[in-house]
Amino acid sequence: MERPFVLVLGSGDVASAVAHAFFIAGFPTAIQDHASPATLRRGMAFSDAAFTGKATLEAVVAARCEPGDALREMLARGESLPFVVGDAIEVAGRLRPALLVDARMRKRVPAERLMGLARFTLGVGPGFECGMHVDRVVESQWGPQLGRVLSAGHAAPLEGEPRIVGGAGRERFVYAPARGVFRTDASIGAGVRSGARVGTLDGEAVPAPMSGALRGLVHDGVRVDAGMKLVEIDADDAPLCFGLGERPLAIATGILRECRTFPREGAPLP
């Protein structure tokens, strides 16, 4: 029997780790996002495929494609991960996956009801409630429960403060002070000094908040809302700017473990 078709909503570091895990495990898998995702940790995600057509994460290539014959062929060949651009609910409704994972990590945005869009649905992080929005909720908060799949209730609420990395918490980020278009010619992984300009927001300089490596940097030309993260600095001696992160990998591992027991007779490929 063929493994069931999986659709992962979102292309940030968590969603990308989930899609990567399913793909490596042999599930026909596609990933979805809109045309201009404001992903921060782009070196740890597939989101650049929305802009350049392809993105590679730990030897797995995501390639942008349209639903239809091209998507079916890509899934059947299993050589790369299809990246579908469009509204999440519309894409899910059109592709009708057997397994649907919402890993968009939208924090305070109210969760949407996904039950009925797939035979089995999972939502990652706060906002989702089992039986109301999805079949299962996945814990996304750091701690002993990280990656645990819940069959009742909801995940822990947002803590409000970023985890300490390289000795820095919130101060390692730059947040957009207003809505605007972010422009940059800097690159993920590049070293910067505190105060150096790493981009502009509607023409106003965006300086590095501290010295270190650019772990996070929104793609050039993306329109962002006030309060969104634009830049992240990793001041650690061994900065982690590329590959699968510890937290995304733990979440992906928990989801894959839960879904390995899912009936193998999958829905037809879209």
PDB file of N, CA and C in Angstrom, residues 178-244:
ATOM      1  N   ALA A 178       6.826  49.623  12.052  1.00  0.00           N
ATOM      2  CA  ALA A 178       5.609  49.974  11.320  1.00  0.00           C
ATOM      3  C   ALA A 178       5.487  49.052  10.109  1.00  0.00           C
ATOM      4  N   ARG A 179       4.358  49.117   9.470  1.00  0.00           N
ATOM      5  CA  ARG A 179       4.175  48.323   8.260  1.00  0.00           C
ATOM      6  C   ARG A 179       5.018  48.918   7.137  1.00  0.00           C
ATOM      7  N   GLY A 180       5.563  48.053   6.283  1.00  0.00           N
ATOM      8  CA  GLY A 180       6.356  48.560   5.174  1.00  0.00           C
ATOM      9  C   GLY A 180       7.015  47.445   4.397  1.00  0.00           C
ATOM     10  N   VAL A 181       7.813  47.829   3.409  1.00  0.00           N
ATOM     11  CA  VAL A 181       8.540  46.868   2.577  1.00  0.00           C
ATOM     12  C   VAL A 181       9.988  46.808   3.048  1.00  0.00           C
ATOM     13  N   PHE A 182      10.443  45.601   3.357  1.00  0.00           N
ATOM     14  CA  PHE A 182      11.807  45.401   3.832  1.00  0.00           C
ATOM     15  C   PHE A 182      12.714  45.123   2.649  1.00  0.00           C
ATOM     16  N   ARG A 183      13.815  45.862   2.566  1.00  0.00           N
ATOM     17  CA  ARG A 183      14.802  45.651   1.511  1.00  0.00           C
ATOM     18  C   ARG A 183      16.156  45.324   2.142  1.00  0.00           C
ATOM     19  N   THR A 184      16.861  44.373   1.547  1.00  0.00           N
ATOM     20  CA  THR A 184      18.171  44.000   2.061  1.00  0.00           C
ATOM     21  C   THR A 184      19.000  43.332   0.973  1.00  0.00           C
ATOM     22  N   ASP A 185      20.316  43.509   1.055  1.00  0.00           N
ATOM     23  CA  ASP A 185      21.214  42.755   0.190  1.00  0.00           C
ATOM     24  C   ASP A 185      22.160  41.898   1.033  1.00  0.00           C
ATOM     25  N   ALA A 186      21.851  41.794   2.329  1.00  0.00           N
ATOM     26  CA  ALA A 186      22.648  40.959   3.226  1.00  0.00           C
ATOM     27  C   ALA A 186      22.257  39.492   3.055  1.00  0.00           C
ATOM     28  N   SER A 187      23.078  38.604   3.607  1.00  0.00           N
ATOM     29  CA  SER A 187      22.859  37.163   3.445  1.00  0.00           C
ATOM     30  C   SER A 187      22.814  36.458   4.797  1.00  0.00           C
ATOM     31  N   ILE A 188      21.978  35.435   4.877  1.00  0.00           N
ATOM     32  CA  ILE A 188      21.936  34.586   6.066  1.00  0.00           C
ATOM     33  C   ILE A 188      23.336  34.027   6.326  1.00  0.00           C
ATOM     34  N   GLY A 189      23.751  34.045   7.590  1.00  0.00           N
ATOM     35  CA  GLY A 189      25.051  33.502   7.968  1.00  0.00           C
ATOM     36  C   GLY A 189      26.171  34.515   7.971  1.00  0.00           C
ATOM     37  N   ALA A 190      25.954  35.664   7.350  1.00  0.00           N
ATOM     38  CA  ALA A 190      27.004  36.686   7.287  1.00  0.00           C
ATOM     39  C   ALA A 190      27.246  37.303   8.663  1.00  0.00           C
ATOM     40  N   GLY A 191      28.490  37.660   8.936  1.00  0.00           N
ATOM     41  CA  GLY A 191      28.817  38.335  10.178  1.00  0.00           C
ATOM     42  C   GLY A 191      28.553  39.825  10.078  1.00  0.00           C
ATOM     43  N   VAL A 192      28.004  40.405  11.144  1.00  0.00           N
ATOM     44  CA  VAL A 192      27.721  41.841  11.168  1.00  0.00           C
ATOM     45  C   VAL A 192      28.156  42.423  12.510  1.00  0.00           C
ATOM     46  N   ARG A 193      28.397  43.716  12.513  1.00  0.00           N
ATOM     47  CA  ARG A 193      28.728  44.420  13.747  1.00  0.00           C
ATOM     48  C   ARG A 193      27.511  45.199  14.239  1.00  0.00           C
ATOM     49  N   SER A 194      27.440  45.362  15.531  1.00  0.00           N
ATOM     50  CA  SER A 194      26.336  46.111  16.127  1.00  0.00           C
ATOM     51  C   SER A 194      26.216  47.491  15.489  1.00  0.00           C
ATOM     52  N   GLY A 195      25.014  47.837  15.069  1.00  0.00           N
ATOM     53  CA  GLY A 195      24.759  49.141  14.470  1.00  0.00           C
ATOM     54  C   GLY A 195      24.920  49.194  12.972  1.00  0.00           C
ATOM     55  N   ALA A 196      25.535  48.162  12.377  1.00  0.00           N
ATOM     56  CA  ALA A 196      25.709  48.147  10.919  1.00  0.00           C
ATOM     57  C   ALA A 196      24.355  47.997  10.235  1.00  0.00           C
ATOM     58  N   ARG A 197      24.177  48.674   9.127  1.00  0.00           N
ATOM     59  CA  ARG A 197      22.906  48.588   8.412  1.00  0.00           C
ATOM     60  C   ARG A 197      22.798  47.240   7.709  1.00  0.00           C
ATOM     61  N   VAL A 198      21.703  46.526   7.976  1.00  0.00           N
ATOM     62  CA  VAL A 198      21.480  45.234   7.316  1.00  0.00           C
ATOM     63  C   VAL A 198      20.322  45.308   6.326  1.00  0.00           C
ATOM     64  N   GLY A 199      19.621  46.428   6.307  1.00  0.00           N
ATOM     65  CA  GLY A 199      18.511  46.592   5.383  1.00  0.00           C
ATOM     66  C   GLY A 199      17.792  47.897   5.639  1.00  0.00           C
ATOM     67  N   THR A 200      16.666  48.063   4.944  1.00  0.00           N
ATOM     68  CA  THR A 200      15.827  49.246   5.148  1.00  0.00           C
ATOM     69  C   THR A 200      14.364  48.826   5.204  1.00  0.00           C
ATOM     70  N   LEU A 201      13.577  49.621   5.901  1.00  0.00           N
ATOM     71  CA  LEU A 201      12.133  49.428   5.933  1.00  0.00           C
ATOM     72  C   LEU A 201      11.501  50.716   5.441  1.00  0.00           C
ATOM     73  N   ASP A 202      10.933  50.658   4.243  1.00  0.00           N
ATOM     74  CA  ASP A 202      10.402  51.859   3.591  1.00  0.00           C
ATOM     75  C   ASP A 202      11.435  52.994   3.585  1.00  0.00           C
ATOM     76  N   GLY A 203      12.682  52.624   3.302  1.00  0.00           N
ATOM     77  CA  GLY A 203      13.747  53.610   3.167  1.00  0.00           C
ATOM     78  C   GLY A 203      14.483  53.946   4.445  1.00  0.00           C
ATOM     79  N   GLU A 204      13.937  53.566   5.603  1.00  0.00           N
ATOM     80  CA  GLU A 204      14.592  53.846   6.881  1.00  0.00           C
ATOM     81  C   GLU A 204      15.558  52.712   7.220  1.00  0.00           C
ATOM     82  N   ALA A 205      16.774  53.070   7.640  1.00  0.00           N
ATOM     83  CA  ALA A 205      17.799  52.069   7.926  1.00  0.00           C
ATOM     84  C   ALA A 205      17.368  51.113   9.033  1.00  0.00           C
ATOM     85  N   VAL A 206      17.701  49.838   8.848  1.00  0.00           N
ATOM     86  CA  VAL A 206      17.485  48.807   9.863  1.00  0.00           C
ATOM     87  C   VAL A 206      18.867  48.333  10.314  1.00  0.00           C
ATOM     88  N   PRO A 207      19.314  48.724  11.518  1.00  0.00           N
ATOM     89  CA  PRO A 207      20.655  48.354  11.979  1.00  0.00           C
ATOM     90  C   PRO A 207      20.664  47.016  12.716  1.00  0.00           C
ATOM     91  N   ALA A 208      21.821  46.364  12.713  1.00  0.00           N
ATOM     92  CA  ALA A 208      21.994  45.143  13.496  1.00  0.00           C
ATOM     93  C   ALA A 208      21.924  45.499  14.977  1.00  0.00           C
ATOM     94  N   PRO A 209      21.164  44.747  15.781  1.00  0.00           N
ATOM     95  CA  PRO A 209      21.019  45.089  17.195  1.00  0.00           C
ATOM     96  C   PRO A 209      22.237  44.727  18.035  1.00  0.00           C
ATOM     97  N   MET A 210      23.096  43.853  17.513  1.00  0.00           N
ATOM     98  CA  MET A 210      24.299  43.418  18.214  1.00  0.00           C
ATOM     99  C   MET A 210      25.227  42.762  17.201  1.00  0.00           C
ATOM    100  N   SER A 211      26.435  42.479  17.600  1.00  0.00           N
ATOM    101  CA  SER A 211      27.392  41.826  16.706  1.00  0.00           C
ATOM    102  C   SER A 211      27.178  40.316  16.720  1.00  0.00           C
ATOM    103  N   GLY A 212      27.399  39.700  15.568  1.00  0.00           N
ATOM    104  CA  GLY A 212      27.233  38.257  15.465  1.00  0.00           C
ATOM    105  C   GLY A 212      26.908  37.856  14.043  1.00  0.00           C
ATOM    106  N   ALA A 213      26.332  36.675  13.893  1.00  0.00           N
ATOM    107  CA  ALA A 213      25.957  36.161  12.574  1.00  0.00           C
ATOM    108  C   ALA A 213      24.472  36.367  12.329  1.00  0.00           C
ATOM    109  N   LEU A 214      24.116  36.626  11.068  1.00  0.00           N
ATOM    110  CA  LEU A 214      22.707  36.788  10.701  1.00  0.00           C
ATOM    111  C   LEU A 214      22.037  35.419  10.644  1.00  0.00           C
ATOM    112  N   ARG A 215      21.389  35.066  11.744  1.00  0.00           N
ATOM    113  CA  ARG A 215      20.659  33.800  11.793  1.00  0.00           C
ATOM    114  C   ARG A 215      19.307  33.945  11.105  1.00  0.00           C
ATOM    115  N   GLY A 216      18.732  35.116  11.250  1.00  0.00           N
ATOM    116  CA  GLY A 216      17.432  35.377  10.650  1.00  0.00           C
ATOM    117  C   GLY A 216      17.433  36.671   9.872  1.00  0.00           C
ATOM    118  N   LEU A 217      16.798  36.646   8.695  1.00  0.00           N
ATOM    119  CA  LEU A 217      16.730  37.833   7.839  1.00  0.00           C
ATOM    120  C   LEU A 217      15.584  37.644   6.856  1.00  0.00           C
ATOM    121  N   VAL A 218      14.574  38.489   6.961  1.00  0.00           N
ATOM    122  CA  VAL A 218      13.440  38.412   6.042  1.00  0.00           C
ATOM    123  C   VAL A 218      13.926  38.664   4.617  1.00  0.00           C
ATOM    124  N   HIS A 219      13.326  37.980   3.665  1.00  0.00           N
ATOM    125  CA  HIS A 219      13.731  38.087   2.263  1.00  0.00           C
ATOM    126  C   HIS A 219      13.529  39.500   1.731  1.00  0.00           C
ATOM    127  N   ASP A 220      14.399  39.899   0.848  1.00  0.00           N
ATOM    128  CA  ASP A 220      14.310  41.212   0.207  1.00  0.00           C
ATOM    129  C   ASP A 220      12.972  41.395  -0.505  1.00  0.00           C
ATOM    130  N   GLY A 221      12.363  42.556  -0.299  1.00  0.00           N
ATOM    131  CA  GLY A 221      11.141  42.905  -1.007  1.00  0.00           C
ATOM    132  C   GLY A 221       9.851  42.468  -0.351  1.00  0.00           C
ATOM    133  N   VAL A 222       9.928  41.868   0.837  1.00  0.00           N
ATOM    134  CA  VAL A 222       8.721  41.380   1.511  1.00  0.00           C
ATOM    135  C   VAL A 222       8.039  42.516   2.274  1.00  0.00           C
ATOM    136  N   ARG A 223       6.720  42.585   2.147  1.00  0.00           N
ATOM    137  CA  ARG A 223       5.941  43.554   2.919  1.00  0.00           C
ATOM    138  C   ARG A 223       5.633  42.944   4.283  1.00  0.00           C
ATOM    139  N   VAL A 224       5.949  43.684   5.333  1.00  0.00           N
ATOM    140  CA  VAL A 224       5.770  43.184   6.693  1.00  0.00           C
ATOM    141  C   VAL A 224       4.830  44.093   7.470  1.00  0.00           C
ATOM    142  N   ASP A 225       4.259  43.539   8.522  1.00  0.00           N
ATOM    143  CA  ASP A 225       3.403  44.306   9.415  1.00  0.00           C
ATOM    144  C   ASP A 225       4.199  44.766  10.630  1.00  0.00           C
ATOM    145  N   ALA A 226       3.699  45.773  11.307  1.00  0.00           N
ATOM    146  CA  ALA A 226       4.352  46.266  12.516  1.00  0.00           C
ATOM    147  C   ALA A 226       4.473  45.145  13.539  1.00  0.00           C
ATOM    148  N   GLY A 227       5.626  45.053  14.167  1.00  0.00           N
ATOM    149  CA  GLY A 227       5.845  44.044  15.189  1.00  0.00           C
ATOM    150  C   GLY A 227       6.458  42.759  14.689  1.00  0.00           C
ATOM    151  N   MET A 228       6.514  42.574  13.381  1.00  0.00           N
ATOM    152  CA  MET A 228       7.106  41.352  12.837  1.00  0.00           C
ATOM    153  C   MET A 228       8.625  41.402  12.950  1.00  0.00           C
ATOM    154  N   LYS A 229       9.230  40.235  13.130  1.00  0.00           N
ATOM    155  CA  LYS A 229      10.687  40.149  13.221  1.00  0.00           C
ATOM    156  C   LYS A 229      11.305  40.309  11.832  1.00  0.00           C
ATOM    157  N   LEU A 230      12.312  41.176  11.757  1.00  0.00           N
ATOM    158  CA  LEU A 230      13.026  41.415  10.503  1.00  0.00           C
ATOM    159  C   LEU A 230      14.406  40.769  10.500  1.00  0.00           C
ATOM    160  N   VAL A 231      15.058  40.807  11.650  1.00  0.00           N
ATOM    161  CA  VAL A 231      16.455  40.381  11.760  1.00  0.00           C
ATOM    162  C   VAL A 231      16.640  39.607  13.058  1.00  0.00           C
ATOM    163  N   GLU A 232      17.481  38.569  13.001  1.00  0.00           N
ATOM    164  CA  GLU A 232      17.890  37.857  14.210  1.00  0.00           C
ATOM    165  C   GLU A 232      19.401  37.662  14.164  1.00  0.00           C
ATOM    166  N   ILE A 233      20.064  37.974  15.270  1.00  0.00           N
ATOM    167  CA  ILE A 233      21.510  37.812  15.382  1.00  0.00           C
ATOM    168  C   ILE A 233      21.827  36.644  16.310  1.00  0.00           C
ATOM    169  N   ASP A 234      22.764  35.802  15.902  1.00  0.00           N
ATOM    170  CA  ASP A 234      23.268  34.726  16.754  1.00  0.00           C
ATOM    171  C   ASP A 234      24.703  35.083  17.123  1.00  0.00           C
ATOM    172  N   ALA A 235      24.917  35.412  18.402  1.00  0.00           N
ATOM    173  CA  ALA A 235      26.240  35.817  18.871  1.00  0.00           C
ATOM    174  C   ALA A 235      27.034  34.653  19.447  1.00  0.00           C
ATOM    175  N   ASP A 236      26.513  33.447  19.316  1.00  0.00           N
ATOM    176  CA  ASP A 236      27.199  32.269  19.840  1.00  0.00           C
ATOM    177  C   ASP A 236      28.508  32.031  19.080  1.00  0.00           C
ATOM    178  N   ASP A 237      29.450  31.379  19.732  1.00  0.00           N
ATOM    179  CA  ASP A 237      30.731  31.082  19.086  1.00  0.00           C
ATOM    180  C   ASP A 237      30.564  30.154  17.885  1.00  0.00           C
ATOM    181  N   ALA A 238      29.522  29.310  17.939  1.00  0.00           N
ATOM    182  CA  ALA A 238      29.221  28.411  16.817  1.00  0.00           C
ATOM    183  C   ALA A 238      27.778  28.660  16.397  1.00  0.00           C
ATOM    184  N   PRO A 239      27.524  29.736  15.677  1.00  0.00           N
ATOM    185  CA  PRO A 239      26.143  30.105  15.330  1.00  0.00           C
ATOM    186  C   PRO A 239      25.455  29.059  14.462  1.00  0.00           C
ATOM    187  N   LEU A 240      24.159  28.863  14.738  1.00  0.00           N
ATOM    188  CA  LEU A 240      23.357  27.925  13.957  1.00  0.00           C
ATOM    189  C   LEU A 240      22.472  28.729  13.016  1.00  0.00           C
ATOM    190  N   CYS A 241      22.859  28.795  11.756  1.00  0.00           N
ATOM    191  CA  CYS A 241      22.128  29.590  10.773  1.00  0.00           C
ATOM    192  C   CYS A 241      21.505  28.737   9.677  1.00  0.00           C
ATOM    193  N   PHE A 242      21.973  27.497   9.531  1.00  0.00           N
ATOM    194  CA  PHE A 242      21.504  26.630   8.452  1.00  0.00           C
ATOM    195  C   PHE A 242      21.182  25.233   8.991  1.00  0.00           C
ATOM    196  N   GLY A 243      20.251  24.564   8.321  1.00  0.00           N
ATOM    197  CA  GLY A 243      19.911  23.192   8.690  1.00  0.00           C
ATOM    198  C   GLY A 243      18.717  23.123   9.619  1.00  0.00           C
ATOM    199  N   LEU A 244      18.431  21.928  10.105  1.00  0.00           N
ATOM    200  CA  LEU A 244      17.286  21.691  10.971  1.00  0.00           C
ATOM    201  C   LEU A 244      17.621  22.092  12.399  1.00  0.00           C
TER     202      LEU A 244
END
